[in-house]
Structure formats: C-alpha cells, structure tokens
mmCIF file of C-alpha atoms in Angstrom:
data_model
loop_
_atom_site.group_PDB
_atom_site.id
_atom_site.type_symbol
_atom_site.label_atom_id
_atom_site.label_comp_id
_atom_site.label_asym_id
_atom_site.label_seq_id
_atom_site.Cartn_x
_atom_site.Cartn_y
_atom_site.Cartn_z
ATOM 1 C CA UNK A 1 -25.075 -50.621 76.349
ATOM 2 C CA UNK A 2 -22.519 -53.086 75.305
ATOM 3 C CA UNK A 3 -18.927 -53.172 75.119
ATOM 4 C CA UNK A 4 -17.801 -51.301 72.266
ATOM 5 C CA UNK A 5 -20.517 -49.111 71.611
ATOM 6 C CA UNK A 6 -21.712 -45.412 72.050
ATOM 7 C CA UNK A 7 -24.864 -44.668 71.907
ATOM 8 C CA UNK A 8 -26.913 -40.976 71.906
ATOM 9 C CA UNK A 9 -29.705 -40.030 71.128
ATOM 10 C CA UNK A 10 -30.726 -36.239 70.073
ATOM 11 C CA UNK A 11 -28.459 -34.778 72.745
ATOM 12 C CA UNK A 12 -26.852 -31.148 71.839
ATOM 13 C CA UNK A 13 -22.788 -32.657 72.179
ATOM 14 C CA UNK A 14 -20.472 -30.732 74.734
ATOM 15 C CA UNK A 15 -17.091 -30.489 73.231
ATOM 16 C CA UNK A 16 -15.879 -32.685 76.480
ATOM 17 C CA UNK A 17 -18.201 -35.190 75.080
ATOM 18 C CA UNK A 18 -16.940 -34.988 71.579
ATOM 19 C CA UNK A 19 -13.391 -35.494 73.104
ATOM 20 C CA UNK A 20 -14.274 -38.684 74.682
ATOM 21 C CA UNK A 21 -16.293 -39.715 71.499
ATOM 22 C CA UNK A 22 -12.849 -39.068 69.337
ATOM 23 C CA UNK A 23 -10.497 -40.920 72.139
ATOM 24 C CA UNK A 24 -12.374 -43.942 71.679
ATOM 25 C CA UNK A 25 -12.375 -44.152 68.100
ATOM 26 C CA UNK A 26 -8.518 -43.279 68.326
ATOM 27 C CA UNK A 27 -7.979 -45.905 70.992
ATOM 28 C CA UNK A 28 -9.751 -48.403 68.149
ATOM 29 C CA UNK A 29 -12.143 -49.359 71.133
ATOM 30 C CA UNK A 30 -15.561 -48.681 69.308
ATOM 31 C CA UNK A 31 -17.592 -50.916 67.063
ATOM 32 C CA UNK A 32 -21.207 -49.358 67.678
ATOM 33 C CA UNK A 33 -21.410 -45.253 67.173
ATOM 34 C CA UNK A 34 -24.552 -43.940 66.832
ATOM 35 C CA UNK A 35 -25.183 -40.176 67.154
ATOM 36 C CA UNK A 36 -28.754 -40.221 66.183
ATOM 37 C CA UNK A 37 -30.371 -36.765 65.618
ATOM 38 C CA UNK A 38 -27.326 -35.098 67.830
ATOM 39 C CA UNK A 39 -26.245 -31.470 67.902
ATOM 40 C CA UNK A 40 -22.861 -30.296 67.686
ATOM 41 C CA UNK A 41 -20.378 -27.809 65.755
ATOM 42 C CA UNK A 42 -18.991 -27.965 62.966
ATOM 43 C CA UNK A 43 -15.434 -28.115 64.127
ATOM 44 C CA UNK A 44 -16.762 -30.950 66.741
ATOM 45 C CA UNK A 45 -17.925 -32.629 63.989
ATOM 46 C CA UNK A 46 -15.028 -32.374 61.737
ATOM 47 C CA UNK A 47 -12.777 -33.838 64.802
ATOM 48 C CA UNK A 48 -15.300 -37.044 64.220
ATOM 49 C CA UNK A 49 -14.634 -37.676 60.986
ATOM 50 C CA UNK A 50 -11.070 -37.035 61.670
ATOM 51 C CA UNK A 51 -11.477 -40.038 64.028
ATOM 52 C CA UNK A 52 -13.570 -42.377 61.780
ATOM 53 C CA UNK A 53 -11.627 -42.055 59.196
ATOM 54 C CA UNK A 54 -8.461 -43.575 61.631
ATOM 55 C CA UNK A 55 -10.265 -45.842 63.521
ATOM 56 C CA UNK A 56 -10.037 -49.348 62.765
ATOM 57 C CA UNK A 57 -12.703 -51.070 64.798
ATOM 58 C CA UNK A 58 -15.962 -49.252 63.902
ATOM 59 C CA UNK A 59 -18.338 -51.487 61.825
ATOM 60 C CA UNK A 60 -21.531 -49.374 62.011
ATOM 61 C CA UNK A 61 -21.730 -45.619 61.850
ATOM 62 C CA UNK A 62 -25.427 -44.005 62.634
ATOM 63 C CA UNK A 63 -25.781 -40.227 62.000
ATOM 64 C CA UNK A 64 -29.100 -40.442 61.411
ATOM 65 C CA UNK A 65 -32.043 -37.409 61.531
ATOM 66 C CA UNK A 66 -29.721 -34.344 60.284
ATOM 67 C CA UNK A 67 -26.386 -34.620 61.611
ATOM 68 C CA UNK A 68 -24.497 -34.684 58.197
ATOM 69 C CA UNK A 69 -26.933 -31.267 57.605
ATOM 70 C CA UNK A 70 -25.059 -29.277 55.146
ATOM 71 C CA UNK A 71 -22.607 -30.210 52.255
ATOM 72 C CA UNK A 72 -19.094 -29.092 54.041
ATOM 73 C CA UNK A 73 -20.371 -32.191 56.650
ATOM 74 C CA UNK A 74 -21.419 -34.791 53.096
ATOM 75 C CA UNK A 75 -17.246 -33.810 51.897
ATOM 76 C CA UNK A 76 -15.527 -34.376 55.538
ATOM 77 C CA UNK A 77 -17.529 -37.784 56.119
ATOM 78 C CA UNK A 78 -16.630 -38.734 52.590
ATOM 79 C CA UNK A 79 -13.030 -37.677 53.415
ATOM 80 C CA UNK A 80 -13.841 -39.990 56.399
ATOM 81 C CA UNK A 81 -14.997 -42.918 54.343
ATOM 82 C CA UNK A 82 -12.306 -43.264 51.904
ATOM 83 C CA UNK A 83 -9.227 -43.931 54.448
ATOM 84 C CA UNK A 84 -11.952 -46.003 56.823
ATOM 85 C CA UNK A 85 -11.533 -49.312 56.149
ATOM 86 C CA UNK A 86 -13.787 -51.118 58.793
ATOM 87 C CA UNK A 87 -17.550 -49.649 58.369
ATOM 88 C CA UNK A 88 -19.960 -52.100 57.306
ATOM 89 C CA UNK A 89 -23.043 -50.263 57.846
ATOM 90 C CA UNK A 90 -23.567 -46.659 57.384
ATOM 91 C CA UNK A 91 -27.138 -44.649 58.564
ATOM 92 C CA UNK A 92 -27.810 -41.373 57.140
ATOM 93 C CA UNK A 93 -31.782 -41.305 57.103
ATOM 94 C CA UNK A 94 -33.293 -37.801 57.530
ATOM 95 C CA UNK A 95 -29.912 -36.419 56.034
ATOM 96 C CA UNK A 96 -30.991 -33.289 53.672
ATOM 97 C CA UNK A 97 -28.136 -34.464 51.442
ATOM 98 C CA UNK A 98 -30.152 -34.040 48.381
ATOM 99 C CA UNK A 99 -28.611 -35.380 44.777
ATOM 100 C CA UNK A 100 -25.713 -32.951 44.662
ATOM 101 C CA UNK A 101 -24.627 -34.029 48.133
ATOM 102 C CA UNK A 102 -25.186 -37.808 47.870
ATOM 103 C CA UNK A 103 -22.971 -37.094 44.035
ATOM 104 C CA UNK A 104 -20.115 -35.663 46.248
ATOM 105 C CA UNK A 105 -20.330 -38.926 49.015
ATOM 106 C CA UNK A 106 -20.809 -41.141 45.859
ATOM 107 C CA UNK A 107 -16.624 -41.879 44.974
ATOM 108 C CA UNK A 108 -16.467 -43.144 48.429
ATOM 109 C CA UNK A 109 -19.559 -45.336 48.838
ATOM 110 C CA UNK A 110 -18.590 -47.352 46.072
ATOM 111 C CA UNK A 111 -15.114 -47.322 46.475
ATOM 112 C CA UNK A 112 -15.288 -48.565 50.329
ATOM 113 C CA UNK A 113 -14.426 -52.275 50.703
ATOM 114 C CA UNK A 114 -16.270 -53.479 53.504
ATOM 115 C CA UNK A 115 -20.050 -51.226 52.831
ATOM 116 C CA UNK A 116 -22.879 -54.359 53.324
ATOM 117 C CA UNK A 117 -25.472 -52.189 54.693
ATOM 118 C CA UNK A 118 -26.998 -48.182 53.573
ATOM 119 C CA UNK A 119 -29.602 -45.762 55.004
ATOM 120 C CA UNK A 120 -30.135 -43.115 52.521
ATOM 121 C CA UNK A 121 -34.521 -42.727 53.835
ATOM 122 C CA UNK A 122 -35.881 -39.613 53.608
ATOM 123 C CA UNK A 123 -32.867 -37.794 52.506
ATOM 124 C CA UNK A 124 -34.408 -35.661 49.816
ATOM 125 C CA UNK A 125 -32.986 -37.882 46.592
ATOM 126 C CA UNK A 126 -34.346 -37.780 42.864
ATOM 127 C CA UNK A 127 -33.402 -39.526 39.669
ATOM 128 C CA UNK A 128 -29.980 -38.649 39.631
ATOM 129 C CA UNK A 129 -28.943 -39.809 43.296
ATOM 130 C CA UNK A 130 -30.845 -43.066 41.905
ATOM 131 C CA UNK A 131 -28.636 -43.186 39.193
ATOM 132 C CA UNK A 132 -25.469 -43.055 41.776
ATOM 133 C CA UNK A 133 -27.235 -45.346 43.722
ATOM 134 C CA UNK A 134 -27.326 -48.201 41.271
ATOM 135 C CA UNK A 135 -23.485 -48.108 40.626
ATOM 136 C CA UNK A 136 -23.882 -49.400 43.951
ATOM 137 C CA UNK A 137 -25.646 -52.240 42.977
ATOM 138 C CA UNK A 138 -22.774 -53.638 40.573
ATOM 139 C CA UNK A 139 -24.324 -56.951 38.488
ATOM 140 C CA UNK A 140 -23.519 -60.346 38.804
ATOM 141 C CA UNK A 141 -19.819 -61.329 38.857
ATOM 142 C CA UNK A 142 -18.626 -57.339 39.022
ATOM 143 C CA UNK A 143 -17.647 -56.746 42.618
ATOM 144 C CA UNK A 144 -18.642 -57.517 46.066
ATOM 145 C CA UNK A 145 -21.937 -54.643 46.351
ATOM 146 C CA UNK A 146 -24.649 -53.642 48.815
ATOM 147 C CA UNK A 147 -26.449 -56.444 51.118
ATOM 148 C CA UNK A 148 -29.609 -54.025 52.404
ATOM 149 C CA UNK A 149 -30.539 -50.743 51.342
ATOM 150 C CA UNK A 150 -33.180 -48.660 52.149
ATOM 151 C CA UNK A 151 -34.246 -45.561 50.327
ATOM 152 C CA UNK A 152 -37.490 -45.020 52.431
ATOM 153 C CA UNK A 153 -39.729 -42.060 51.348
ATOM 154 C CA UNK A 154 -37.540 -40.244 49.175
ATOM 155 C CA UNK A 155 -40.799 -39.080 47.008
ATOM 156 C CA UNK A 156 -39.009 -36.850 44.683
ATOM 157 C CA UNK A 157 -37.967 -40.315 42.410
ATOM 158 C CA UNK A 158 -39.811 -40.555 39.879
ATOM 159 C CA UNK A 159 -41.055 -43.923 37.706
ATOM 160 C CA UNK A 160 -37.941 -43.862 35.544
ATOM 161 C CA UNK A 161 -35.369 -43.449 38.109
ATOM 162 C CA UNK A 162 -37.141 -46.618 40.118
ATOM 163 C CA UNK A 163 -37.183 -48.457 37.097
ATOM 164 C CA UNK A 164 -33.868 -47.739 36.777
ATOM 165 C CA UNK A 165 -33.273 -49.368 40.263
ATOM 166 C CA UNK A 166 -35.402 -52.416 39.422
ATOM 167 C CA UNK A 167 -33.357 -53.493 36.696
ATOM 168 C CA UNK A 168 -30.234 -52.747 38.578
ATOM 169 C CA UNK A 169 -31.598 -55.041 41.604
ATOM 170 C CA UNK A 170 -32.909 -57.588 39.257
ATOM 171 C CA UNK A 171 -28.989 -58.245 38.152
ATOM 172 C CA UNK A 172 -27.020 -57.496 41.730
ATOM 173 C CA UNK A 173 -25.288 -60.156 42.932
ATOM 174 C CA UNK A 174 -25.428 -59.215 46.972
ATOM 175 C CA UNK A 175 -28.755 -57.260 47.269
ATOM 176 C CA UNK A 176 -30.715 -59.460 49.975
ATOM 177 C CA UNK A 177 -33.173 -56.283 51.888
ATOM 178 C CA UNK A 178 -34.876 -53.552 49.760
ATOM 179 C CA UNK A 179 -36.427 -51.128 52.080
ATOM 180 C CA UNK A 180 -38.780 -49.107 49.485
ATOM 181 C CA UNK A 181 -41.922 -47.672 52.102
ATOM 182 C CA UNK A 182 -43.639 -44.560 52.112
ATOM 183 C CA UNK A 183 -42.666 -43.763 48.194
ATOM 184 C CA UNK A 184 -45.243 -42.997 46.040
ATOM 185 C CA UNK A 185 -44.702 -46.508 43.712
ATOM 186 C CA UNK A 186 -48.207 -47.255 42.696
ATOM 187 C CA UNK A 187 -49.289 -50.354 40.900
ATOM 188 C CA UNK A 188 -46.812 -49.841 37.503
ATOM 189 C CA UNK A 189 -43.680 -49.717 39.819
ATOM 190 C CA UNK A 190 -44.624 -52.482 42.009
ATOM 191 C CA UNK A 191 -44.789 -54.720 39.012
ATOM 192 C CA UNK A 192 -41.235 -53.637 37.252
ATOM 193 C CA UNK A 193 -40.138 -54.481 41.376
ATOM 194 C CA UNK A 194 -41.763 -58.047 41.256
ATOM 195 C CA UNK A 195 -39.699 -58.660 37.958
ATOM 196 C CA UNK A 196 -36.690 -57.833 39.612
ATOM 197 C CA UNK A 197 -37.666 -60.175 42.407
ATOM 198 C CA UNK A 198 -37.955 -62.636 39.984
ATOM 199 C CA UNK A 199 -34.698 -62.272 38.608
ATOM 200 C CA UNK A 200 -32.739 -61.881 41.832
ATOM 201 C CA UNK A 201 -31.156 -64.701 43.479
ATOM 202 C CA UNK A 202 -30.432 -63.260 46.812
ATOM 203 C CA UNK A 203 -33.572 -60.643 47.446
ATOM 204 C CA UNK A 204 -34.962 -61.886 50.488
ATOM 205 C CA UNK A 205 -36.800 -58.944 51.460
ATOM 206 C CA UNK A 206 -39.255 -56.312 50.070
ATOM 207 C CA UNK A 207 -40.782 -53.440 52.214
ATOM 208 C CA UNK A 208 -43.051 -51.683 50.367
ATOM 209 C CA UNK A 209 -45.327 -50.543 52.929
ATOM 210 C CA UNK A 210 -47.188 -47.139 52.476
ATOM 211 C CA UNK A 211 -46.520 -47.329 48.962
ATOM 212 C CA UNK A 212 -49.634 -46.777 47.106
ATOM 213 C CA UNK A 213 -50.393 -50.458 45.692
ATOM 214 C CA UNK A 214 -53.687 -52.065 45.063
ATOM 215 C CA UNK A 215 -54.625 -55.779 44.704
ATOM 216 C CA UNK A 216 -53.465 -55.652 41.269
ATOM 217 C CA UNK A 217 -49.970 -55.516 42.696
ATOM 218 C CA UNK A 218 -50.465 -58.346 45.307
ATOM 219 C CA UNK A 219 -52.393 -60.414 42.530
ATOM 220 C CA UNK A 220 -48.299 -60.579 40.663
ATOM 221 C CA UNK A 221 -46.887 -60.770 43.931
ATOM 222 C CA UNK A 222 -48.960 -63.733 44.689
ATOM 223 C CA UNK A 223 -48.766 -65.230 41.464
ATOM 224 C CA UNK A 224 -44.860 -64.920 41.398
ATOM 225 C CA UNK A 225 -44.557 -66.568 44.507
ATOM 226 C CA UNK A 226 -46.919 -69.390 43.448
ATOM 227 C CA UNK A 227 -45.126 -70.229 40.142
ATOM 228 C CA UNK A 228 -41.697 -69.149 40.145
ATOM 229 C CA UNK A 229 -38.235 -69.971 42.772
ATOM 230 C CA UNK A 230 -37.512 -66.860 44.273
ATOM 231 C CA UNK A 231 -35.194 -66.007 47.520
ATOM 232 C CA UNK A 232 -37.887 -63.785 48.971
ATOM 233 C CA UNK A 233 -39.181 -64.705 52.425
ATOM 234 C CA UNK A 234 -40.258 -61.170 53.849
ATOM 235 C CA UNK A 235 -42.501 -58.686 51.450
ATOM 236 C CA UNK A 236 -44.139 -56.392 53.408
ATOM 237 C CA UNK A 237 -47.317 -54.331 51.911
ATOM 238 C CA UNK A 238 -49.157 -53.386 54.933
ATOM 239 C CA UNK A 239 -51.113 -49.625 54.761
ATOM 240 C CA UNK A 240 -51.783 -50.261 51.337
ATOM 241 C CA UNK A 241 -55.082 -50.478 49.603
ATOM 242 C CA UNK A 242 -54.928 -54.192 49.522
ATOM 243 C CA UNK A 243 -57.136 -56.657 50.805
ATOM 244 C CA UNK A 244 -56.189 -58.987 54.397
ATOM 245 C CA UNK A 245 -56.950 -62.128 52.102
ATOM 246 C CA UNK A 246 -54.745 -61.534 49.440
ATOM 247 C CA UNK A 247 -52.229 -60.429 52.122
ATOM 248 C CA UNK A 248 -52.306 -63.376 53.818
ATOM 249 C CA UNK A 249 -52.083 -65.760 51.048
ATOM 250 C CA UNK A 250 -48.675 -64.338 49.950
ATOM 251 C CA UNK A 251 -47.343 -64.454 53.698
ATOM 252 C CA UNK A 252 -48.528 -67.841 53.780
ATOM 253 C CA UNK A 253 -46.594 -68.940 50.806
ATOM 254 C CA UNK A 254 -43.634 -67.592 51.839
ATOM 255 C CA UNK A 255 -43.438 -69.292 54.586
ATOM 256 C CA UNK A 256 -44.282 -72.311 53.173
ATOM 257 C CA UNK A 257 -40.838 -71.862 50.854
ATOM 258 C CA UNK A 258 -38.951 -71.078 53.929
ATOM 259 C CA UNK A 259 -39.823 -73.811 56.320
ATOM 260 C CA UNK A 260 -38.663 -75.832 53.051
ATOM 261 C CA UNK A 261 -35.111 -74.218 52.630
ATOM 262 C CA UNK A 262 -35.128 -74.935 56.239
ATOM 263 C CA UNK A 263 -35.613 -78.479 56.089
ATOM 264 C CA UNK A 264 -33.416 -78.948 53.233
ATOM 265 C CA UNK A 265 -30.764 -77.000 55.405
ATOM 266 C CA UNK A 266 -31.010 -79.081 57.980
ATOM 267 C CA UNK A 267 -30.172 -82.063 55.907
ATOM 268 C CA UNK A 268 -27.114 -80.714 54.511
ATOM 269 C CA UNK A 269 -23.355 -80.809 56.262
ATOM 270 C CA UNK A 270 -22.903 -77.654 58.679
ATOM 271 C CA UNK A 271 -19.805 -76.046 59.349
ATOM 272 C CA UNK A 272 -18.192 -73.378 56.873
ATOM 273 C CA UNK A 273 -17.457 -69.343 57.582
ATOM 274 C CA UNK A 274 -20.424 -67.776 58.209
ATOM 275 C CA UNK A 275 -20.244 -64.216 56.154
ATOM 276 C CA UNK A 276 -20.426 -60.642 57.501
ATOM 277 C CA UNK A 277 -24.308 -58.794 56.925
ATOM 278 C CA UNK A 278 -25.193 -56.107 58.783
ATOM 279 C CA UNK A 279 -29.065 -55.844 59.031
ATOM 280 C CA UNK A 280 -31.343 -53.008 59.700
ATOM 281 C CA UNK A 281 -34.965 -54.433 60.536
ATOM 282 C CA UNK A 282 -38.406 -53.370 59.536
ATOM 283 C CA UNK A 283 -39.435 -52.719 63.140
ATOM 284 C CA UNK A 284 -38.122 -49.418 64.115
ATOM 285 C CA UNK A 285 -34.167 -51.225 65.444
ATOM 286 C CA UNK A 286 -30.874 -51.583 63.896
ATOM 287 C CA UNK A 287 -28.948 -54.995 64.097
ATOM 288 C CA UNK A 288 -25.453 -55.793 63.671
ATOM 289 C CA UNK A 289 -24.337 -58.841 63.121
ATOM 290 C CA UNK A 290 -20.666 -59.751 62.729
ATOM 291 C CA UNK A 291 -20.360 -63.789 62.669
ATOM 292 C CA UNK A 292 -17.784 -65.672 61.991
ATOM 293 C CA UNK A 293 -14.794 -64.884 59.715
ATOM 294 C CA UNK A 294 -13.900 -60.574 61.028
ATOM 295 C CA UNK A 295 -12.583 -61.080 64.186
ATOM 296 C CA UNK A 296 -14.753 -61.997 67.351
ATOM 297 C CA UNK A 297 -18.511 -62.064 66.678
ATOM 298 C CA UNK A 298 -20.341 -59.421 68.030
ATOM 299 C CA UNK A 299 -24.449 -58.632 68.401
ATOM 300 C CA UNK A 300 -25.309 -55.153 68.586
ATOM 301 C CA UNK A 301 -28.972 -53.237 68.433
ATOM 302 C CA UNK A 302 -29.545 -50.083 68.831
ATOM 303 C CA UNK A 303 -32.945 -48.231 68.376
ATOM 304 C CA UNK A 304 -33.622 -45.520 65.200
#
C-alpha cells in the first residue's frame, strides 16, 4: 500500500476503524481512500463525510459497490463535496443512487473545481440522470469539465437520453475516456457515438464492449478512422457480434495514428507543466496520476 493511501475492500468497518479512517483525513495525510463495497453505520459514515469534506489532501475517493446505499448517504457526501476542494476522482459504481439521488449530488458535481474523473456504472440511472450528466460535459470554451466518465451498464437509458450524451460529448472540451459497456446501444446509438467521435478533439477512448453492435457499427468505426483526424487511440468492442477481421483492422489503424502523434512528439521541444488526469482503466484497476503542476507527483492503483 503506498504512502498516503487506505485501502479496504468489502470489510464490515469497526467504529475504531472508522476513527482512524477520519484522523487521517483530519491530519490531511490521505490521498488514496477507497472503501470499496464496505459496511458501516450510518453515523460512521456521516463522521466520513464530515472528514472529506475538511480534508485537503484526498484526490481520489472510491465508495464503490453500495456504500452511498440510501439517499440520507447521496445528501451528506454531497454536503461533503461542496466544501472539498481536493478530489479529482470520485467512484460510485454499484451505487443504487437512481435519478432522484444522482439530481440531489448533481449541484455539487458540477460545482466542484478540481472533478477530472466519475464512476456513476451500474448505478440504476435513466434519461433524466443523463440529462444532469451532460451539464457535466460543459462545451467548448464554457468551463474546465469531466476528463473520463464511465456510465457502465446503466440499461434503464434509453436512445434519446444517449443521444443526448453524444451530442453533449461531441462539443466537450475535456472529455478524453467514455466508458459506455454492457448498455444496451445497438447499431443506431453506436453511430450517433462515432459522430461525436468525430467531432471531439480530445476523445481518446471508447469502451463499448457488451454493447449490442454488429459489423454495421465497426464498418463507420472503421471508415471514420480511415478518412477523418480523430483523437481516438483506444475503442474497445470486444463481446459484440462483430467479426475478428473488422476488429482488427480498426485496432490496427489506430495504432498506426498513434505511433504517428508519437513521432511527431518526439520531434517537438519537451518541457512544459504536465496537467492533472486521473484515469480509471478498462482492465478491472484504478490509476491515479498526479504529474506535475499539484504538488509532488504521486502514482497510485488500486483494484475495483
């Protein structure tokens, strides 16, 4: 475990343990706190928030798999969020938070200045939490908005609502990972998506894995990547109904276009601020990554 971070994993929380959880976040030590699928009260968890909402060191936040499990939890971590200054990557997948509870967490999500990276999978959202979650996802030249999302099997969306997120990617000036897998998108979503891609200038990756597509969907995906400059270097359509050939060509082309940008990089002056992104990645980890420009650089993983 590294410096900085706490780390547990579907424990039931003694109050002692809370206690030591809260001193740390009041003694601005922690960075890393990840209480994935934990147990605990609700006045433990209050005492938390309490905590988070102080501490001025944490950058990533994991409650992942039903620890924010009823709405009184969705208002206290909101509480939490809008005097927390520091998080830049927040984890709720598995949350039951539904629309109503990710409308009452909405007024701090987008007022929080430092969010870069949201989990919102399998947390039980339909077209109106998509609405909220496109305010997130202000266009070009608005304000500084969300550098990965993921809004993994959420199944109760329906076509208009991910429209509505297509265009709203297609004109964010930040978005760089789109975690979309296990939805049911078909072929007619997958195609407003590749539009989007299209229009982005920072999407660099697409997960649509599990999502229902055919080789009518890779056919655009291929041909978009064949004829048109796009940021994307990652899409991922595996456990679809689409054939290893057609799969292949795209990942070939993509890495064609990024051994390119590499070479070009490597021609061009170094030096500069690197920027804050916190990443989550595709297989099964979380990743921090604080470089330089926020106080000392630090490399955190911890697994889902």
């Amino acid at each position: 475990m590294l410096s900085g971070s706490i780390q547990i994993s579907g424990e039931t929380l003694s109050s002692a343990e809370v206690k030591d959880i809260c001193d740390s976040l009041k003694g601005n030590s922690v960075r890393l706190l990840s209480l994935r699928g934990c147990h605990l009260s609700d006045r433990d968890f209050s005492r938390i928030s309490r905590h988070v909402a102080e501490c001025q060191s944490l950058a990533q936040l994991n409650l992942n798999l039903g620890v924010v499990n009823n709405l009184n939890r969705v208002k206290q971590l909101a509480e939490a969020l809008q005097n927390n200054r520091s998080i830049h990557s927040l984890f709720l997948h598995g949350s039951p938070l539904t629309d109503s509870g990710l409308a009452a967490l909405n007024p701090a999500l987008s007022l929080h200045p430092s969010l870069a990276s949201l989990d919102l999978g399998d947390c039980m959202l339909g077209d109106e939490g998509m609405n909220l979650i496109c305010g997130l996802l202000p266009p070009d030249g608005a304000k500084s908005g969300l550098k990965e999302l993921t809004l993994s099997a959420n199944p109760a969306v329906t076509a208009k609502g991910w429209a509505r997120l297509a265009i709203a990617v297609a004109h964010s000036s930040q978005l760089r990972v789109l975690n979309l897998d296990y939805n049911p998108l078909g072929d007619h979503i997958a195609g407003m998506l590749a539009v989007a891609v299209a229009s982005s200038r920072t999407l660099e990756v697409l997960d649509l894995e599990g999502t229902g597509l055919t080789n009518q969907s890779a056919q655009i995906f291929l041909e978009m990547v064949e004829n048109y400059p796009t940021s994307m270097r990652n899409l991922i359509i595996a456990e679809n109904n689409i054939s290893s050939e057609l799969q292949q060509q795209i990942s070939d082309l993509l890495s064609e276009g990024e051994e390119e940008e590499t070479e070009n990089e490597g021609t061009e002056d170094g030096g500069g601020e690197k920027e804050i992104w916190i990443s989550q990645g595709n297989a099964g980890s979380q990743t921090l990554l604080v470089t330089s420009g926020f106080e000392d650089s630090l490399l955190a993983e911890t697994e889902m």
